[in-house]
């Protein structure tokens, strides 16, 4: 009876929660690192903002298995990400696309920096020319 | 009974906020001394009543009054007392009351430490702070009331979320809120100055210690948040660019820009408008952060229960505070005429350049955080996470690190680039040599972390970033140390503070680079008495033990770690199930160290032979990251205590009034 | 009103647009994901049928418009939507196939015995691989697929009279 109880407890744990730690055996270190990177960049769709590497959800586990499977088939990061995006849309990757519609995402911060720098330089130059003519000193 | 008293004192506190918002300003505009005089006492009364209200809420948790809905939702009869107290701010309503308390606390501090200000000045500043308190008090009382009863009273409560049953909840929110709310002080000072129609250096000088202190708290709060996530969530992550994390980072970036601009605008009659804008931006981002976190508009693991109606209220507060401030700015800005100048080649320019960099970084984080909302309004769902933020933020920090030594070495007003470059060239070479040695010693050239540029070209960006980061760290470090050589002698606290903070920056960059690019992680199936060799450490799995502790059932894994046959640590990660809620939780085992953390997470049982899934991490120099942050915080606090700031240059003040009147 | 004041209004104007953006973002359900497969052909699959034991693949299902309803015995909302599905089938508009997602066939059969079987046939997807190909991330979900095997719509969550009336039926008319 005791043995049965001991067996039941781990089974119960398995039934109600999965864990983000999966055991996958990869042939090369590159593959293992690819798996780590991919699972960190793919989003868990049923979680509150987590990647599939950190999530305990069932779907996350399924997707991790799928990623491992595709890596062993020899696919690279771009191909595997495309595979997921084809099925779940851009939302599934934390790496936003660089297409015509998202170009503004990447360009705006640079633009803001350039504009701010321009305004600053112009403001200083104007200041310093006044300083040359001004009697005031502090 | 007690809960009703709690509500009552909350209302009284809110009434005092209303009076504080109205009477001193009325007194200022009608030049009525008596009304202006009410400012300080009203500030103290406001604080007192909110404090009592807050203490009552804590008491309700301690005595476990489950007839109060908020207590019932977040506590439980077997919850240990220290967590019962911290559960007070464990969810939305209570944390908002904490926010309000801290708002009234800062207001009280300003009232107390403002003896050198004129009555008109303090009336305006406290009035603005009163307006802010009023808004938040109204939010708590009408939309997030923690004192509401639930009838009939339940016998026992739900549990406090297991992730929050931790020291992290005890310290992180209060410290973080001290930072968020502290930025309301430079905000209020800026608004008060705009109301009066002039901003001279005395205003800016007086606002510097408050800005530095608030920045210090915010820095500390962010460091605590990162550290807490690291050991609590079980997966070794310390920053995810999650919207709630970004919400705390945004005001920090703006405040960093503000601190550097204040150094210029305090001395020169220039860029005062920019100072005011940054002060407005800082606190507005604090309020925006609260909005993002509590409205449900963005998905986050850290988000409080979302509620669009609460979201609307906070958005209205933001609209009033920031909108009102920016409107006032537009009206008054033409009165801020810049006169005294400095050359393009000067320390001032570099300090201002720093503010542009941090402003752009702030925009970057804001843009990336809000972009999914923009996309959603165009019916397009997109996720923006570490791949975007990590690469873009890294890029913007390059000029920051490059210019830092220049900023320190340049003279005020006018200098020659040639002179500074000659000074720094040896440091550049030294940094390069140290980088090469470090890259060789830590085998940084072996790093493999591929990014796909333009989503097509695989580039080993990890290696490039690691070496660049190490170089940046040495570049800053050598210049900080060199600064002491050049400027030895009687350094003010403000300068010491700057040095300590910049030293912290160097340490931080080193830590973050090493832990990001040289860390190691491996998942394995381990059976009892099996040993795994990980980067020179031998990790022996002894098995899993079951135990009942306080309010949870635990599966405790036992690991013995050795290096070169010498004992290093016993590590015991846990998988817990909390009794009341049935919530599972992972509690990682960490062996902290100066040069590395060892981190072990227990997964699940894989087979019936005692085999468990185990994740082992080595995290090099991760403590340097938080250590650097702590140093930055200390520098900020130290600079804030510089007594120079507290001396009012009355003569200068009169000079400037005359100058303004004449212009 | 001079240039300085107009320039000075820029921060305020930017802020106002921010507030409008944030206001518009309130109240949305951030968990709903639109399907990436709308107007694209159904993925290839070849699985056993829960009812007959024979294989079903995409060719089998071509030539008719149908709903593919993703369900499982462990899914509580599937139980809620079940009467709606049954009613829909009763009205004989188009057939409804089931995708038994990440379920044990024994549990699935027990569930059908208890609540009734509205499905013309049921695909067995024990490990959820077919689900991944369809972009399924939970249950219940329902796909509307036309006679050429193109996915025309996806409903996340239960079928109810509202979404059947306003989303499914108009599209059935359109693509029939």
Short mmCIF file of C-alpha atoms in Angstrom, two decimals, chain B residues 102-472:
data_model
loop_
_atom_site.label_atom_id
_atom_site.label_comp_id
_atom_site.label_asym_id
_atom_site.label_seq_id
_atom_site.Cartn_x
_atom_site.Cartn_y
_atom_site.Cartn_z
CA UNK B 102 4.71 57.54 0.41
CA UNK B 103 3.39 60.51 -1.55
CA UNK B 104 2.33 62.19 1.68
CA UNK B 105 5.63 61.19 3.25
CA UNK B 106 7.72 62.94 0.58
CA UNK B 107 5.38 65.94 0.85
CA UNK B 108 6.01 65.99 4.58
CA UNK B 109 9.77 65.81 4.02
CA UNK B 110 9.60 68.75 1.61
CA UNK B 111 7.57 70.71 4.15
CA UNK B 112 10.13 69.93 6.84
CA UNK B 113 13.37 70.48 4.92
CA UNK B 114 12.45 73.75 3.23
CA UNK B 115 13.36 76.38 5.78
CA UNK B 116 15.47 78.26 3.27
CA UNK B 117 12.60 78.76 0.85
CA UNK B 118 10.34 81.77 0.78
CA UNK B 119 6.73 81.44 1.78
CA UNK B 120 5.58 81.89 -1.80
CA UNK B 121 7.88 79.17 -3.03
CA UNK B 122 6.92 76.59 -0.45
CA UNK B 123 3.24 77.42 -0.86
CA UNK B 124 3.39 76.63 -4.54
CA UNK B 125 5.49 73.47 -4.22
CA UNK B 126 3.37 71.97 -1.46
CA UNK B 127 0.19 72.92 -3.28
CA UNK B 128 1.27 71.00 -6.36
CA UNK B 129 2.20 68.04 -4.19
CA UNK B 130 -1.21 68.39 -2.60
CA UNK B 131 -2.90 68.21 -5.98
CA UNK B 132 -1.01 65.01 -6.68
CA UNK B 133 -1.92 63.49 -3.31
CA UNK B 134 -5.53 64.45 -3.83
CA UNK B 135 -5.68 62.60 -7.12
CA UNK B 136 -4.23 59.42 -5.65
CA UNK B 137 -6.32 59.66 -2.49
CA UNK B 138 -9.43 59.90 -4.62
CA UNK B 139 -8.26 56.91 -6.63
CA UNK B 140 -7.78 54.85 -3.48
CA UNK B 141 -11.00 55.87 -1.80
CA UNK B 142 -13.33 55.68 -4.80
CA UNK B 143 -11.77 53.04 -7.01
CA UNK B 144 -9.43 50.89 -4.93
CA UNK B 145 -10.72 50.90 -1.41
CA UNK B 146 -8.93 48.33 0.74
CA UNK B 147 -11.37 48.69 3.62
CA UNK B 148 -14.48 47.34 1.95
CA UNK B 149 -16.23 44.64 3.96
CA UNK B 150 -17.37 41.30 2.69
CA UNK B 151 -20.48 40.04 4.38
CA UNK B 152 -20.94 37.40 5.60
CA UNK B 153 -17.35 37.19 6.80
CA UNK B 154 -15.53 34.10 5.53
CA UNK B 155 -13.98 31.75 8.04
CA UNK B 156 -10.61 31.77 6.35
CA UNK B 157 -8.90 33.71 3.62
CA UNK B 158 -7.52 32.85 0.23
CA UNK B 159 -3.79 32.66 0.28
CA UNK B 160 -1.24 35.30 -0.49
CA UNK B 161 0.25 34.33 -3.86
CA UNK B 162 3.16 32.03 -2.95
CA UNK B 163 5.51 34.02 -5.14
CA UNK B 164 4.86 36.96 -2.81
CA UNK B 165 5.49 35.07 0.40
CA UNK B 166 9.00 36.29 0.43
CA UNK B 167 11.33 39.00 1.67
CA UNK B 168 11.24 40.49 -1.82
CA UNK B 169 7.68 41.66 -1.28
CA UNK B 170 8.65 43.10 2.07
CA UNK B 171 11.26 45.48 0.67
CA UNK B 172 10.95 45.87 -3.10
CA UNK B 173 7.64 47.77 -3.41
CA UNK B 174 8.24 50.30 -0.62
CA UNK B 175 11.72 51.15 -1.92
CA UNK B 176 10.53 51.29 -5.51
CA UNK B 177 7.60 53.53 -4.61
CA UNK B 178 9.96 55.83 -2.72
CA UNK B 179 11.66 56.27 -6.09
CA UNK B 180 8.55 56.61 -8.25
CA UNK B 181 6.87 58.99 -5.87
CA UNK B 182 10.07 60.87 -5.04
CA UNK B 183 10.17 62.12 -8.62
CA UNK B 184 7.02 64.08 -7.82
CA UNK B 185 9.23 66.48 -5.88
CA UNK B 186 11.33 67.79 -8.79
CA UNK B 187 8.08 67.72 -10.75
CA UNK B 188 6.34 69.89 -8.19
CA UNK B 189 9.32 72.23 -7.96
CA UNK B 190 9.33 72.66 -11.73
CA UNK B 191 5.59 73.34 -11.82
CA UNK B 192 5.82 75.73 -8.90
CA UNK B 193 8.55 77.62 -10.72
CA UNK B 194 6.47 77.75 -13.90
CA UNK B 195 3.49 79.06 -11.96
CA UNK B 196 5.66 81.82 -10.62
CA UNK B 197 6.90 82.50 -14.13
CA UNK B 198 10.62 82.21 -13.50
CA UNK B 199 13.23 79.58 -12.92
CA UNK B 200 16.55 80.72 -11.59
CA UNK B 201 19.43 78.58 -10.47
CA UNK B 202 18.22 78.61 -6.90
CA UNK B 203 15.18 76.61 -7.93
CA UNK B 204 17.27 74.09 -9.77
CA UNK B 205 19.93 73.93 -7.10
CA UNK B 206 17.26 73.33 -4.50
CA UNK B 207 15.69 70.54 -6.51
CA UNK B 208 18.93 68.62 -7.05
CA UNK B 209 19.15 66.75 -3.74
CA UNK B 210 15.53 65.68 -4.03
CA UNK B 211 16.12 64.43 -7.57
CA UNK B 212 19.27 62.61 -6.50
CA UNK B 213 17.53 60.98 -3.55
CA UNK B 214 14.52 59.89 -5.60
CA UNK B 215 16.85 58.55 -8.28
CA UNK B 216 18.78 56.65 -5.62
CA UNK B 217 15.64 54.98 -4.33
CA UNK B 218 14.50 54.15 -7.82
CA UNK B 219 17.88 52.61 -8.63
CA UNK B 220 17.72 50.52 -5.48
CA UNK B 221 14.12 49.51 -6.19
CA UNK B 222 14.98 48.29 -9.68
CA UNK B 223 18.00 46.36 -8.41
CA UNK B 224 15.81 44.71 -5.77
CA UNK B 225 13.22 43.82 -8.38
CA UNK B 226 15.81 42.19 -10.59
CA UNK B 227 17.35 40.26 -7.70
CA UNK B 228 13.96 39.15 -6.47
CA UNK B 229 12.87 37.86 -9.87
CA UNK B 230 16.17 36.03 -10.13
CA UNK B 231 15.82 33.88 -7.08
CA UNK B 232 12.04 33.76 -6.86
CA UNK B 233 10.94 32.78 -10.33
CA UNK B 234 13.29 29.84 -10.47
CA UNK B 235 14.65 30.22 -13.99
CA UNK B 236 17.63 32.42 -13.28
CA UNK B 237 16.34 35.35 -15.27
CA UNK B 238 16.99 38.83 -13.93
CA UNK B 239 15.47 41.11 -16.59
CA UNK B 240 12.89 40.26 -19.18
CA UNK B 241 11.97 43.68 -20.65
CA UNK B 242 8.52 42.88 -19.35
CA UNK B 243 6.15 45.91 -19.43
CA UNK B 244 6.13 46.18 -15.65
CA UNK B 245 9.91 46.09 -15.49
CA UNK B 246 10.06 48.68 -18.27
CA UNK B 247 7.57 50.77 -16.29
CA UNK B 248 10.16 51.11 -13.54
CA UNK B 249 13.02 51.64 -15.97
CA UNK B 250 11.38 54.52 -17.85
CA UNK B 251 11.31 57.05 -14.99
CA UNK B 252 14.83 55.94 -14.06
CA UNK B 253 16.14 56.79 -17.53
CA UNK B 254 14.38 60.16 -17.49
CA UNK B 255 15.66 60.90 -13.98
CA UNK B 256 19.22 60.03 -15.02
CA UNK B 257 18.92 62.52 -17.87
CA UNK B 258 17.49 65.08 -15.46
CA UNK B 259 20.33 64.71 -12.96
CA UNK B 260 22.91 65.41 -15.63
CA UNK B 261 21.03 68.39 -17.06
CA UNK B 262 20.58 69.89 -13.61
CA UNK B 263 24.35 69.95 -13.24
CA UNK B 264 24.41 72.32 -16.20
CA UNK B 265 21.29 74.38 -15.66
CA UNK B 266 22.16 74.99 -12.03
CA UNK B 267 25.29 76.83 -13.13
CA UNK B 268 24.27 78.32 -16.43
CA UNK B 269 21.28 80.33 -17.44
CA UNK B 270 20.56 77.87 -20.19
CA UNK B 271 18.50 74.79 -20.92
CA UNK B 272 16.16 75.52 -18.06
CA UNK B 273 13.25 74.63 -20.29
CA UNK B 274 14.84 71.28 -20.98
CA UNK B 275 15.31 70.78 -17.22
CA UNK B 276 11.65 71.50 -16.63
CA UNK B 277 10.58 69.15 -19.40
CA UNK B 278 12.66 66.30 -18.01
CA UNK B 279 11.30 66.91 -14.53
CA UNK B 280 7.78 66.72 -15.94
CA UNK B 281 8.71 63.62 -17.92
CA UNK B 282 10.14 61.80 -14.90
CA UNK B 283 7.10 61.86 -12.69
CA UNK B 284 4.73 61.48 -15.64
CA UNK B 285 6.49 58.22 -16.45
CA UNK B 286 5.97 57.10 -12.84
CA UNK B 287 2.24 57.68 -13.25
CA UNK B 288 2.28 56.11 -16.69
CA UNK B 289 3.98 53.12 -15.16
CA UNK B 290 1.22 52.74 -12.61
CA UNK B 291 -1.29 52.98 -15.42
CA UNK B 292 0.40 50.32 -17.53
CA UNK B 293 0.67 47.96 -14.61
CA UNK B 294 -2.87 48.19 -13.32
CA UNK B 295 -5.07 48.80 -16.35
CA UNK B 296 -4.69 45.46 -18.06
CA UNK B 297 -3.60 47.14 -21.26
CA UNK B 298 -0.40 45.11 -21.43
CA UNK B 299 0.19 41.48 -20.54
CA UNK B 300 2.69 40.85 -17.81
CA UNK B 301 3.54 38.25 -15.18
CA UNK B 302 3.84 41.09 -12.71
CA UNK B 303 0.57 42.80 -13.52
CA UNK B 304 -1.98 43.42 -10.83
CA UNK B 305 -5.53 42.32 -11.50
CA UNK B 306 -6.52 44.39 -14.45
CA UNK B 307 -9.48 46.68 -14.50
CA UNK B 308 -10.21 49.09 -17.34
CA UNK B 309 -12.24 51.42 -15.15
CA UNK B 310 -9.29 51.83 -12.80
CA UNK B 311 -7.17 52.26 -15.88
CA UNK B 312 -9.38 55.13 -17.02
CA UNK B 313 -9.08 56.84 -13.65
CA UNK B 314 -5.29 56.64 -13.59
CA UNK B 315 -5.17 57.77 -17.21
CA UNK B 316 -7.24 60.81 -16.22
CA UNK B 317 -4.81 61.56 -13.41
CA UNK B 318 -1.95 61.29 -15.87
CA UNK B 319 -3.77 63.58 -18.28
CA UNK B 320 -4.29 66.17 -15.57
CA UNK B 321 -0.78 66.06 -14.12
CA UNK B 322 1.26 65.79 -17.27
CA UNK B 323 -1.17 67.58 -19.53
CA UNK B 324 -1.53 70.44 -17.08
CA UNK B 325 2.22 70.61 -16.61
CA UNK B 326 2.96 70.64 -20.35
CA UNK B 327 0.27 73.24 -20.95
CA UNK B 328 1.77 75.46 -18.27
CA UNK B 329 5.19 74.87 -19.83
CA UNK B 330 3.93 76.03 -23.22
CA UNK B 331 2.54 79.19 -21.65
CA UNK B 332 5.58 80.11 -19.63
CA UNK B 333 8.48 78.86 -21.68
CA UNK B 334 8.99 82.10 -23.53
CA UNK B 335 9.84 83.73 -20.23
CA UNK B 336 12.88 81.51 -19.86
CA UNK B 337 15.41 83.35 -21.90
CA UNK B 338 18.81 81.78 -22.12
CA UNK B 339 21.67 84.15 -21.84
CA UNK B 340 24.93 82.97 -20.41
CA UNK B 341 26.64 80.48 -22.59
CA UNK B 342 29.35 77.99 -22.94
CA UNK B 343 31.21 76.73 -25.95
CA UNK B 344 30.31 73.68 -27.92
CA UNK B 345 33.56 72.17 -26.71
CA UNK B 346 32.85 72.02 -22.99
CA UNK B 347 31.73 69.83 -20.11
CA UNK B 348 28.29 71.38 -20.34
CA UNK B 349 27.83 70.08 -23.86
CA UNK B 350 28.81 66.59 -22.82
CA UNK B 351 26.47 66.57 -19.85
CA UNK B 352 23.67 67.68 -22.12
CA UNK B 353 24.66 65.04 -24.67
CA UNK B 354 24.30 62.47 -21.92
CA UNK B 355 20.78 63.71 -21.34
CA UNK B 356 20.01 63.29 -25.03
CA UNK B 357 21.31 59.74 -24.89
CA UNK B 358 19.25 58.83 -21.84
CA UNK B 359 16.23 60.63 -23.24
CA UNK B 360 16.55 58.59 -26.42
CA UNK B 361 16.99 55.41 -24.40
CA UNK B 362 13.85 56.35 -22.49
CA UNK B 363 12.01 56.88 -25.74
CA UNK B 364 13.29 53.57 -27.04
CA UNK B 365 11.95 51.61 -24.08
CA UNK B 366 8.66 53.49 -24.17
CA UNK B 367 8.31 52.95 -27.90
CA UNK B 368 8.99 49.25 -27.68
CA UNK B 369 6.64 48.83 -24.73
CA UNK B 370 3.78 50.70 -26.34
CA UNK B 371 4.27 49.49 -29.91
CA UNK B 372 2.16 46.35 -29.38
CA UNK B 373 -0.71 48.63 -28.38
CA UNK B 374 -0.20 50.73 -31.50
CA UNK B 375 -0.08 47.57 -33.59
CA UNK B 376 -3.17 46.21 -31.89
CA UNK B 377 -5.14 49.32 -32.80
CA UNK B 378 -4.26 48.46 -36.40
CA UNK B 379 -5.42 44.89 -35.81
CA UNK B 380 -1.94 43.49 -35.86
CA UNK B 381 -0.66 41.42 -32.94
CA UNK B 382 3.05 41.58 -32.32
CA UNK B 383 5.39 40.74 -29.49
CA UNK B 384 8.37 42.87 -28.64
CA UNK B 385 10.83 41.49 -26.18
CA UNK B 386 14.48 40.98 -25.39
CA UNK B 387 15.67 40.60 -29.00
CA UNK B 388 14.47 44.14 -29.76
CA UNK B 389 15.24 45.88 -26.50
CA UNK B 390 18.52 44.11 -25.90
CA UNK B 391 20.06 45.03 -29.23
CA UNK B 392 18.70 48.56 -29.44
CA UNK B 393 19.51 49.45 -25.85
CA UNK B 394 23.01 48.12 -26.26
CA UNK B 395 23.48 50.38 -29.27
CA UNK B 396 22.36 53.51 -27.45
CA UNK B 397 24.56 52.76 -24.47
CA UNK B 398 27.68 52.70 -26.61
CA UNK B 399 27.82 56.51 -26.95
CA UNK B 400 26.99 56.79 -23.26
CA UNK B 401 30.02 54.76 -22.27
CA UNK B 402 32.22 56.45 -24.87
CA UNK B 403 31.35 59.97 -23.74
CA UNK B 404 31.42 59.34 -20.01
CA UNK B 405 35.18 59.86 -19.56
CA UNK B 406 35.06 62.88 -21.86
CA UNK B 407 32.30 64.36 -19.76
CA UNK B 408 34.35 63.94 -16.62
CA UNK B 409 37.59 65.35 -18.03
CA UNK B 410 36.31 68.30 -20.02
CA UNK B 411 36.48 71.68 -18.35
CA UNK B 412 33.48 73.84 -17.80
CA UNK B 413 32.62 76.54 -20.34
CA UNK B 414 35.43 76.09 -22.81
CA UNK B 415 37.98 73.45 -23.50
CA UNK B 416 39.94 71.93 -26.36
CA UNK B 417 39.18 68.48 -27.65
CA UNK B 418 42.88 67.95 -28.27
CA UNK B 419 43.70 68.45 -24.61
CA UNK B 420 41.14 65.94 -23.43
CA UNK B 421 41.96 63.39 -26.10
CA UNK B 422 45.61 63.55 -25.09
CA UNK B 423 44.60 62.87 -21.49
CA UNK B 424 42.36 59.99 -22.40
CA UNK B 425 44.48 58.28 -25.01
CA UNK B 426 46.60 56.37 -22.47
CA UNK B 427 43.39 55.24 -20.79
CA UNK B 428 42.08 54.03 -24.12
CA UNK B 429 45.19 51.95 -24.65
CA UNK B 430 45.11 50.64 -21.10
CA UNK B 431 41.47 49.65 -21.52
CA UNK B 432 42.28 47.90 -24.77
CA UNK B 433 45.08 45.91 -23.15
CA UNK B 434 42.93 44.96 -20.19
CA UNK B 435 40.16 43.91 -22.58
CA UNK B 436 42.49 41.66 -24.51
CA UNK B 437 43.74 40.04 -21.32
CA UNK B 438 40.18 39.56 -20.04
CA UNK B 439 38.97 38.21 -23.36
CA UNK B 440 41.76 35.68 -23.36
CA UNK B 441 41.35 34.70 -19.70
CA UNK B 442 37.61 34.21 -19.85
CA UNK B 443 37.71 32.80 -23.36
CA UNK B 444 35.30 35.43 -24.62
CA UNK B 445 36.38 34.62 -28.15
CA UNK B 446 34.61 31.29 -27.75
CA UNK B 447 31.20 32.82 -27.14
CA UNK B 448 28.56 31.74 -29.58
CA UNK B 449 25.33 33.70 -29.63
CA UNK B 450 23.84 34.21 -33.03
CA UNK B 451 21.55 37.05 -34.03
CA UNK B 452 20.00 37.31 -37.43
CA UNK B 453 20.58 40.82 -38.72
CA UNK B 454 17.60 41.99 -40.75
CA UNK B 455 16.24 38.55 -39.95
CA UNK B 456 18.57 37.03 -42.53
CA UNK B 457 22.27 37.28 -41.82
CA UNK B 458 23.59 35.19 -38.92
CA UNK B 459 26.16 37.15 -36.97
CA UNK B 460 27.85 36.11 -33.77
CA UNK B 461 26.74 39.28 -32.03
CA UNK B 462 27.22 37.73 -28.60
CA UNK B 463 30.96 37.66 -29.00
CA UNK B 464 31.08 41.23 -30.30
CA UNK B 465 28.85 42.55 -27.55
CA UNK B 466 30.77 40.74 -24.83
CA UNK B 467 34.11 42.17 -25.85
CA UNK B 468 32.63 45.64 -26.42
CA UNK B 469 30.97 45.50 -23.02
CA UNK B 470 34.18 44.55 -21.25
CA UNK B 471 36.01 47.32 -23.04
CA UNK B 472 33.31 49.80 -22.04
#
